[in-house]
Short mmCIF file of C-alpha atoms in Angstrom, two decimals:
data_model
loop_
_atom_site.label_atom_id
_atom_site.label_comp_id
_atom_site.label_asym_id
_atom_site.label_seq_id
_atom_site.Cartn_x
_atom_site.Cartn_y
_atom_site.Cartn_z
CA UNK A 14 8.27 -2.74 -5.68
CA UNK A 15 12.05 -3.70 -5.84
CA UNK A 16 13.07 -0.10 -6.41
CA UNK A 17 10.77 1.07 -3.86
CA UNK A 18 12.44 -1.18 -1.37
CA UNK A 19 16.07 -0.13 -2.13
CA UNK A 20 14.85 3.72 -2.01
CA UNK A 21 13.29 3.06 1.37
CA UNK A 22 16.15 1.15 2.41
CA UNK A 23 18.46 4.12 1.70
CA UNK A 24 20.42 2.20 -0.90
CA UNK A 25 23.07 4.31 -2.10
CA UNK A 26 21.97 6.33 -5.71
CA UNK A 27 18.09 6.09 -4.81
CA UNK A 28 16.16 8.67 -3.07
CA UNK A 29 16.30 7.44 0.35
CA UNK A 30 20.14 7.47 0.08
CA UNK A 31 19.99 11.47 0.12
CA UNK A 32 16.97 12.28 2.34
CA UNK A 33 17.48 9.83 5.00
CA UNK A 34 21.14 10.26 5.60
CA UNK A 35 20.83 13.74 5.33
CA UNK A 36 18.63 13.81 8.25
CA UNK A 37 20.89 11.43 10.21
CA UNK A 38 23.62 14.07 9.60
CA UNK A 39 21.53 16.91 11.33
CA UNK A 40 20.86 14.52 13.94
CA UNK A 41 24.34 13.64 14.80
CA UNK A 42 25.10 17.31 14.68
CA UNK A 43 22.52 17.88 17.21
CA UNK A 44 22.60 14.57 19.42
CA UNK A 45 24.75 11.79 19.06
CA UNK A 46 22.17 9.31 20.99
CA UNK A 47 19.69 10.51 18.54
CA UNK A 48 21.90 9.60 15.52
CA UNK A 49 22.41 6.42 16.84
CA UNK A 50 18.75 5.65 17.39
CA UNK A 51 18.30 6.82 13.84
CA UNK A 52 20.89 4.38 12.24
CA UNK A 53 19.35 1.70 14.41
CA UNK A 54 15.86 2.56 12.92
CA UNK A 55 17.63 2.74 9.22
CA UNK A 56 18.60 -1.07 9.99
CA UNK A 57 15.38 -1.84 11.08
CA UNK A 58 13.80 -0.13 7.94
CA UNK A 59 16.06 -2.30 5.76
CA UNK A 60 15.03 -5.47 7.46
CA UNK A 61 11.16 -5.17 7.27
CA UNK A 62 11.23 -3.74 3.72
CA UNK A 63 13.42 -6.90 2.34
CA UNK A 64 10.93 -9.10 4.31
CA UNK A 65 8.03 -7.31 2.80
CA UNK A 66 9.75 -8.11 -0.61
CA UNK A 67 10.84 -11.68 0.04
CA UNK A 68 7.28 -12.62 1.63
CA UNK A 69 5.32 -11.18 -1.39
CA UNK A 70 7.62 -12.10 -4.32
CA UNK A 71 9.52 -15.26 -3.06
CA UNK A 72 9.12 -18.28 -1.30
CA UNK A 73 5.82 -20.44 -0.90
CA UNK A 74 2.57 -19.37 -2.50
CA UNK A 75 0.29 -17.76 0.06
CA UNK A 76 -2.87 -17.74 -1.85
CA UNK A 77 -5.37 -19.91 -3.64
CA UNK A 78 -5.50 -19.48 -7.61
CA UNK A 79 -9.16 -20.72 -7.60
CA UNK A 80 -10.31 -17.71 -5.55
CA UNK A 81 -8.05 -15.30 -6.00
CA UNK A 82 -6.72 -13.59 -9.49
CA UNK A 83 -3.42 -11.81 -9.39
CA UNK A 84 -3.49 -8.96 -11.92
CA UNK A 85 -1.89 -5.84 -12.61
CA UNK A 86 -3.33 -2.73 -10.98
CA UNK A 87 -5.83 -0.31 -13.19
CA UNK A 88 -4.18 2.44 -15.10
CA UNK A 89 -5.48 4.98 -12.64
CA UNK A 90 -3.29 3.51 -10.05
CA UNK A 91 -0.50 2.49 -12.05
CA UNK A 92 0.40 5.82 -13.48
CA UNK A 93 1.02 7.40 -10.08
CA UNK A 94 3.09 4.32 -9.05
CA UNK A 95 5.50 4.59 -12.20
CA UNK A 96 5.75 8.63 -11.10
CA UNK A 97 6.67 7.52 -7.56
CA UNK A 98 9.09 4.93 -8.88
CA UNK A 99 10.83 7.31 -11.36
CA UNK A 100 11.39 9.72 -8.25
CA UNK A 101 12.24 6.67 -6.08
CA UNK A 102 15.08 6.02 -8.62
CA UNK A 103 16.10 9.57 -9.44
CA UNK A 104 14.55 12.01 -7.21
CA UNK A 105 17.54 12.37 -4.76
CA UNK A 106 19.85 13.15 -7.49
CA UNK A 107 18.82 16.72 -7.29
CA UNK A 108 20.82 16.92 -4.39
CA UNK A 109 23.61 15.14 -5.59
CA UNK A 110 25.79 18.26 -6.78
CA UNK A 111 25.89 19.14 -3.00
CA UNK A 112 28.18 16.26 -2.33
CA UNK A 113 30.98 17.70 -4.41
CA UNK A 114 30.45 21.21 -3.08
CA UNK A 115 27.95 22.35 -5.88
CA UNK A 116 24.28 23.72 -5.37
CA UNK A 117 21.58 21.41 -3.60
CA UNK A 118 18.83 21.89 -6.37
CA UNK A 119 16.37 20.16 -4.08
CA UNK A 120 16.84 22.59 -1.34
CA UNK A 121 16.52 25.27 -3.81
CA UNK A 122 13.56 23.98 -4.93
CA UNK A 123 12.08 23.87 -1.64
CA UNK A 124 13.44 27.34 -0.70
CA UNK A 125 10.25 29.27 -1.15
CA UNK A 126 8.54 26.90 1.20
CA UNK A 127 10.79 27.74 4.01
CA UNK A 128 11.43 31.10 5.45
CA UNK A 129 15.38 31.25 6.10
CA UNK A 130 17.48 34.07 6.85
CA UNK A 131 19.79 35.29 4.25
CA UNK A 132 23.01 33.16 4.18
CA UNK A 133 26.33 34.93 5.68
CA UNK A 134 29.83 34.10 4.00
CA UNK A 135 30.54 32.06 7.35
CA UNK A 136 27.55 29.82 6.83
CA UNK A 137 28.08 29.44 3.40
CA UNK A 138 32.07 28.26 4.08
CA UNK A 139 30.52 25.86 6.99
CA UNK A 140 27.90 24.45 4.22
CA UNK A 141 30.90 23.73 1.74
CA UNK A 142 32.50 21.83 4.55
CA UNK A 143 29.39 20.09 5.38
CA UNK A 144 29.12 18.65 2.01
CA UNK A 145 32.44 16.50 2.71
CA UNK A 146 30.72 15.46 6.05
CA UNK A 147 27.51 14.73 4.36
CA UNK A 148 29.54 12.22 1.97
CA UNK A 149 31.22 10.57 4.92
CA UNK A 150 28.08 10.03 6.49
CA UNK A 151 26.24 8.58 3.37
CA UNK A 152 29.03 6.19 2.94
CA UNK A 153 29.31 5.24 6.54
CA UNK A 154 26.97 3.68 9.34
CA UNK A 155 23.57 4.38 7.75
CA UNK A 156 24.66 2.24 4.83
CA UNK A 157 26.24 -0.17 6.69
CA UNK A 158 22.90 -0.46 8.98
CA UNK A 159 20.97 -1.04 5.72
CA UNK A 160 23.14 -3.64 4.30
CA UNK A 161 23.10 -5.45 7.81
CA UNK A 162 19.53 -5.17 8.05
CA UNK A 163 19.39 -7.05 4.66
CA UNK A 164 21.78 -9.71 5.54
CA UNK A 165 19.97 -10.14 8.52
CA UNK A 166 16.74 -10.90 6.38
CA UNK A 167 18.61 -13.28 4.10
CA UNK A 168 19.63 -15.42 7.29
CA UNK A 169 16.10 -15.27 8.53
CA UNK A 170 14.71 -16.39 5.06
CA UNK A 171 17.22 -19.36 4.62
CA UNK A 172 16.84 -20.51 8.01
CA UNK A 173 13.34 -21.34 7.00
CA UNK A 174 11.64 -21.85 10.51
CA UNK A 175 8.64 -24.26 9.67
CA UNK A 176 6.74 -23.09 12.66
CA UNK A 177 6.35 -20.77 15.48
CA UNK A 178 8.01 -23.30 17.78
CA UNK A 179 11.17 -23.57 15.76
CA UNK A 180 11.27 -19.77 14.76
CA UNK A 181 11.22 -19.15 18.51
CA UNK A 182 13.63 -21.78 19.17
CA UNK A 183 16.10 -20.50 16.81
CA UNK A 184 15.69 -16.99 18.38
CA UNK A 185 15.85 -18.27 21.96
CA UNK A 186 12.79 -16.51 22.93
CA UNK A 187 9.80 -17.58 25.11
CA UNK A 188 7.34 -19.22 23.11
CA UNK A 189 4.13 -17.73 25.24
CA UNK A 190 5.62 -14.45 24.93
CA UNK A 191 6.37 -14.81 21.38
CA UNK A 192 2.95 -15.84 20.77
CA UNK A 193 1.42 -13.06 22.81
CA UNK A 194 3.58 -10.54 20.92
CA UNK A 195 5.44 -9.53 23.77
CA UNK A 196 2.16 -8.50 25.48
CA UNK A 197 2.24 -5.30 23.79
CA UNK A 198 -1.77 -5.28 22.92
CA UNK A 199 -2.31 -6.20 26.79
CA UNK A 200 -0.18 -3.69 27.93
CA UNK A 201 -1.85 -1.01 25.41
CA UNK A 202 -5.17 -2.30 26.39
CA UNK A 203 -4.55 -1.72 30.26
CA UNK A 204 -2.80 1.86 30.05
CA UNK A 205 -4.84 3.15 27.13
CA UNK A 206 -8.11 1.30 26.03
CA UNK A 207 -9.62 0.56 29.45
CA UNK A 208 -9.03 3.96 31.10
CA UNK A 209 -10.37 5.55 27.85
CA UNK A 210 -13.43 3.39 28.07
CA UNK A 211 -14.11 3.64 31.87
CA UNK A 212 -13.58 7.58 31.20
CA UNK A 213 -16.10 7.60 28.45
CA UNK A 214 -18.78 5.46 30.23
CA UNK A 215 -18.72 6.80 33.86
CA UNK A 216 -17.58 10.32 33.22
CA UNK A 217 -18.32 11.54 29.77
CA UNK A 218 -21.63 9.54 29.54
CA UNK A 219 -22.99 9.49 32.81
CA UNK A 220 -21.97 12.62 34.25
CA UNK A 221 -21.38 15.10 31.37
CA UNK A 222 -23.90 13.93 29.18
CA UNK A 223 -26.64 12.38 31.25
CA UNK A 224 -26.07 14.91 34.20
CA UNK A 225 -24.93 17.95 32.75
CA UNK A 226 -25.77 18.38 29.19
CA UNK A 227 -29.27 16.30 29.33
CA UNK A 228 -30.19 17.34 32.71
CA UNK A 229 -29.72 21.07 31.80
CA UNK A 230 -31.79 20.81 28.43
CA UNK A 231 -34.25 18.58 30.48
CA UNK A 232 -34.38 21.15 33.15
CA UNK A 233 -35.06 23.96 31.20
CA UNK A 234 -37.95 22.06 29.50
CA UNK A 235 -39.40 21.08 32.87
CA UNK A 236 -39.11 24.62 34.22
CA UNK A 237 -40.74 26.26 31.22
CA UNK A 238 -43.40 23.38 31.31
CA UNK A 239 -44.33 24.06 34.83
CA UNK A 240 -44.28 27.73 34.75
CA UNK A 241 -46.57 27.91 31.70
CA UNK A 242 -48.77 25.42 33.43
CA UNK A 243 -48.97 27.74 36.59
CA UNK A 244 -49.53 30.78 34.68
CA UNK A 245 -52.35 29.65 32.54
CA UNK A 246 -54.44 30.01 35.85
CA UNK A 247 -54.00 33.39 35.56
CA UNK A 248 -55.99 33.92 32.45
CA UNK A 249 -59.57 33.34 34.21
CA UNK A 250 -61.59 36.08 31.82
CA UNK A 251 -62.52 37.86 34.74
CA UNK A 252 -62.13 41.65 34.49
CA UNK A 253 -62.30 42.43 38.20
CA UNK A 254 -59.33 40.04 38.52
CA UNK A 255 -57.39 41.64 35.80
CA UNK A 256 -58.01 44.86 37.26
CA UNK A 257 -56.58 43.57 40.59
CA UNK A 258 -53.37 42.27 38.84
CA UNK A 259 -52.71 45.70 37.39
CA UNK A 260 -53.43 47.59 40.67
CA UNK A 261 -50.70 44.95 42.22
CA UNK A 262 -48.44 45.66 39.46
CA UNK A 263 -48.66 49.19 39.67
CA UNK A 264 -47.89 49.32 43.50
CA UNK A 265 -45.07 47.06 43.12
CA UNK A 266 -43.80 49.28 40.31
CA UNK A 267 -44.22 52.44 42.22
CA UNK A 268 -42.56 50.95 45.24
CA UNK A 269 -39.53 50.20 43.16
CA UNK A 270 -39.51 53.50 41.70
CA UNK A 271 -39.73 55.45 45.08
CA UNK A 272 -37.11 52.93 46.48
CA UNK A 273 -34.66 53.85 43.68
CA UNK A 274 -34.74 57.59 43.98
CA UNK A 275 -34.86 57.53 47.56
#
């Protein structure tokens, strides 16, 4: 868990050190605000991952030993975790030679997945310069943001607020706002949930389902039933009646034929 935390936080040497910061480098080339947002997110990632680590393995016990038995995962879960741990520690080193101008083995491994145009000599020269730029980025703002997130978590951990009121006082926030989680749930319910419920009830159910779908199905059944009920009276069993209907049909058919020909 500790190695996974270091990897996700982008600690130098771990897999996230290579993947996350190379993404940030691409974002920096495209847009400085996007890069800044990515760096901020890297700091937040480090903060909440170390929070998870400290709350799980340090501090006061949060379970009752009489009702909960803490044990290792079974082998069918542990084996994939071991593989992921190994990749979290050393997976990024496939791209390490790129830092000193060598080949990016991870990029070459994924090359068959992505369709790219043949690299020109100018692009190759630009990639060589990009390796130095990448090394500067890896040792710059993203790593610093991760360290800031780690130390902020330590400060919050050792300040040890005993309750919500004290934690809110330390953060200088409004207690009700903090307890209501900044009204995110209320905003989500007002903007997303309630409109969807109204549309589902008033439009999709009552109009589409009951009015259109059920109305069409029930209407076809009603017309079929009524038509069959009326047509059954035509079967009187009287030969003279059948002959009259045949005569009427012949007259109608002949009239239509003459009208179409004329």
